[in-house]
XYZ file of C-alpha atoms in Angstrom:
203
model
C 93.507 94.031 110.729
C 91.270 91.265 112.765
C 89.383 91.046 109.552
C 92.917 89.581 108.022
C 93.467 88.030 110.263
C 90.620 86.264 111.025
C 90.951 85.500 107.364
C 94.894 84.034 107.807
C 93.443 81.562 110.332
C 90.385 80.314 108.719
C 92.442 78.927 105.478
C 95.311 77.481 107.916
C 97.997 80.408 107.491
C 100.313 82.361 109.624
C 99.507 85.501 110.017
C 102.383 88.430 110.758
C 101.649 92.190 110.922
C 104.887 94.407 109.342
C 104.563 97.596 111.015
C 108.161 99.238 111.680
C 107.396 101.493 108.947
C 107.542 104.578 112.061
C 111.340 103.633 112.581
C 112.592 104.387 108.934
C 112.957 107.786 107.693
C 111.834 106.194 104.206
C 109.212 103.813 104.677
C 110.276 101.925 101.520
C 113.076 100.791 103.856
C 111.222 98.624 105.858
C 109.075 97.353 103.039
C 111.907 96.165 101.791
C 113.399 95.052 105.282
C 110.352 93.170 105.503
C 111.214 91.458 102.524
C 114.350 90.210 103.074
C 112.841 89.148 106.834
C 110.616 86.635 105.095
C 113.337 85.501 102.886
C 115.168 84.036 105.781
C 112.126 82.422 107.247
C 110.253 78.896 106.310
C 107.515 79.805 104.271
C 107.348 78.462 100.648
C 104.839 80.920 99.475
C 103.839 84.462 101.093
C 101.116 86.770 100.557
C 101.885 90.504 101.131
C 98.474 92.606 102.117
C 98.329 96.377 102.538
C 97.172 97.973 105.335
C 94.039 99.418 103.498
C 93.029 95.948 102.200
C 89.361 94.952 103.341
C 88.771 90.959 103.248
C 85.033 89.839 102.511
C 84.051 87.384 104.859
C 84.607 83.792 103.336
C 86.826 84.793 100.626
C 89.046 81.767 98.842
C 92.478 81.107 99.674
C 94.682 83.339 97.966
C 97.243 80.833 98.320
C 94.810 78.736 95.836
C 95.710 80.975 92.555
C 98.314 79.337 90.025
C 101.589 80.931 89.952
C 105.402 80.983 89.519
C 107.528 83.218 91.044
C 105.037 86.486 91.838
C 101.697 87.614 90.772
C 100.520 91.015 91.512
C 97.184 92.850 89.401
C 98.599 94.509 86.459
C 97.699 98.446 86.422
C 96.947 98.869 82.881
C 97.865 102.335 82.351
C 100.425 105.097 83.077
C 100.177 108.526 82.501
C 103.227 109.450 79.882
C 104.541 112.182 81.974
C 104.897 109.937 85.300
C 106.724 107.197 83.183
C 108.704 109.777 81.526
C 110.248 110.403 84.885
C 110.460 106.764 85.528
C 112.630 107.156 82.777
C 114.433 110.471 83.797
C 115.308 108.882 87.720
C 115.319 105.379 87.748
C 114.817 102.920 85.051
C 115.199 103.969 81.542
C 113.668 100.896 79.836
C 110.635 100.651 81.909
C 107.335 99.952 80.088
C 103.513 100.385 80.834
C 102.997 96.843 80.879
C 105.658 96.760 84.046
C 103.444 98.580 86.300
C 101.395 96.270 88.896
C 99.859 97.561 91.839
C 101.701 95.899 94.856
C 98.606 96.877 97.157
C 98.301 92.541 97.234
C 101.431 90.438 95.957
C 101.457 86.677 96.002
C 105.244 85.390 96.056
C 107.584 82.342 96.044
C 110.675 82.574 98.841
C 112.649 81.469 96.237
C 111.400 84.711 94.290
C 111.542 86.932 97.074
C 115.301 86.167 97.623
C 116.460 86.275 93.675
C 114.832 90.358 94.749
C 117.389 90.837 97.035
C 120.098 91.704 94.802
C 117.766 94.504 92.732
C 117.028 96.142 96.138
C 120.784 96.874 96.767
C 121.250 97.849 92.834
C 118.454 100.819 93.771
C 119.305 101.579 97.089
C 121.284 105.416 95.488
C 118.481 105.773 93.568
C 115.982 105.854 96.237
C 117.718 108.221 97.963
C 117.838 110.312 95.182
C 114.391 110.255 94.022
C 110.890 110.475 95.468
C 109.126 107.677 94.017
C 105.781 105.464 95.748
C 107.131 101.809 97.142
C 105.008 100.366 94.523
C 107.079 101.884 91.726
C 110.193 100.478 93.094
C 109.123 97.427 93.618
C 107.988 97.106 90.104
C 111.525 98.233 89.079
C 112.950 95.993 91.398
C 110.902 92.954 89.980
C 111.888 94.197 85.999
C 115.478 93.921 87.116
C 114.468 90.335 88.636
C 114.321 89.287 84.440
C 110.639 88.015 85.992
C 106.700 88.487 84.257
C 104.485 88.739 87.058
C 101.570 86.403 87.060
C 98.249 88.310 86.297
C 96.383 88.507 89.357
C 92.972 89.278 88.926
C 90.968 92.541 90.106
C 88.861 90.178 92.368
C 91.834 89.958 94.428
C 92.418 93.631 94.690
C 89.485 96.130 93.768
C 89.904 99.410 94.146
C 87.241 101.679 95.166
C 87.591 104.712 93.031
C 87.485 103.086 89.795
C 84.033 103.620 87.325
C 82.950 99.858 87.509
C 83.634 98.996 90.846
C 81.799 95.920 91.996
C 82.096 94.983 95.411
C 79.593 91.939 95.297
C 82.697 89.913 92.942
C 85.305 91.171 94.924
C 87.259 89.247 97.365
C 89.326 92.207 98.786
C 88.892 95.699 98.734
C 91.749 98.310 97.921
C 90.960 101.956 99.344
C 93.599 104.072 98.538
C 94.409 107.793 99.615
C 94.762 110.035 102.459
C 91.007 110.443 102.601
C 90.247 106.800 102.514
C 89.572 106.305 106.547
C 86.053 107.717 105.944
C 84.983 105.591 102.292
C 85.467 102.660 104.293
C 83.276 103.483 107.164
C 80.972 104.809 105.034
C 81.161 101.390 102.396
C 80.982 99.336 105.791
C 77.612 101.115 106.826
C 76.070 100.752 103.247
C 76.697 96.789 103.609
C 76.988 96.046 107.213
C 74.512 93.216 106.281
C 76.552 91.717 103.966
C 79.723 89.506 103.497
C 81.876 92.952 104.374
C 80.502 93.528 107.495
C 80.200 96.320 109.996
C 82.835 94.947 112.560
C 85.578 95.448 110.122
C 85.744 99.077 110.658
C 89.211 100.377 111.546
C 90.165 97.193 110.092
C 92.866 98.470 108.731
């Protein structure tokens, strides 16, 4: 987290930490909450980070890439039998190509608010179904009528993937309950590097 921060205040940005998730019995719920939050407030463009997003140090603006209305890093694949029950639960039309990983997400207000309306049309759904945030959210943005922007993989790398390259990333996605200890361990490998060993616990 001081990593991001850090990060926020070197390009000129504010910099606000969403963490109410422990309050919600679903933490969708105050993703969403979240959300709506920034609707209402006086920023023209907003970057969403997870939690388990590493910054390198002097990374670009994020705030530099072209866009419309959202861009997110499309995921390229889904297995047939999770988008089967896509299909099944909560969206019946939903393709491959809708799938994005919301790990970063780069978004108008304007955008964010036109959401607000698709988050009410799922709220039965979600309480009938046990679904990841980022699933909904890609549901929610289908219902939007709205084509995500192609983010690239330099703004959101994951680190289980077969051609991982760190060195042409500027952030880092670790994913998983296990992923406390990969980034410790990825911090000590490069601690002399543009990652740097005072990240750890970053976040």
């Amino acid at each position: 987290m001081p990593r991001m921060r850090r990060y926020a205040e070197s390009h000129g940005v504010d910099f606000r930490v969403m963490n109410r998730c422990d309050a919600y019995r679903r933490p969708v719920f105050a993703y969403w909450e979240a959300i709506i939050e920034l609707c209402d407030s006086d920023y023209e463009r907003i970057a969403i980070l997870d939690s388990d997003i590493l910054v390198r140090r002097g990374a670009p603006s994020l705030f530099d890439v072209p866009f419309a209305d959202i861009a997110m890093k499309p995921s390229g694949w889904v297995s047939p039998r999770f988008l089967r029950r896509i299909h099944e639960k909560i969206a019946d039309d939903f393709v491959v190509a809708d799938m994005y990983n919301s790990g970063v997400i780069l978004a108008s207000r304007a955008y964010l608010r036109t959401i607000a309306g698709a988050i009410r049309s799922l709220g039965r759904d979600v309480e009938q179904t046990r679904f990841a945030d980022q699933v909904y959210f890609c549901v929610m943005v289908k219902r939007t009528g709205v084509t995500p922007t192609p983010l690239s993989w330099r703004w959101n790398q994951h680190d289980q993937v077969p051609n991982f390259r760190a060195e042409l990333a500027h952030f880092l996605h670790f994913r998983g309950p296990e992923k406390l200890p990969r980034v410790e361990s990825f911090l000590q490998r490069n601690q002399n590097d543009e990652w740097g060993i005072d990240a750890v616990g970053a976040g």
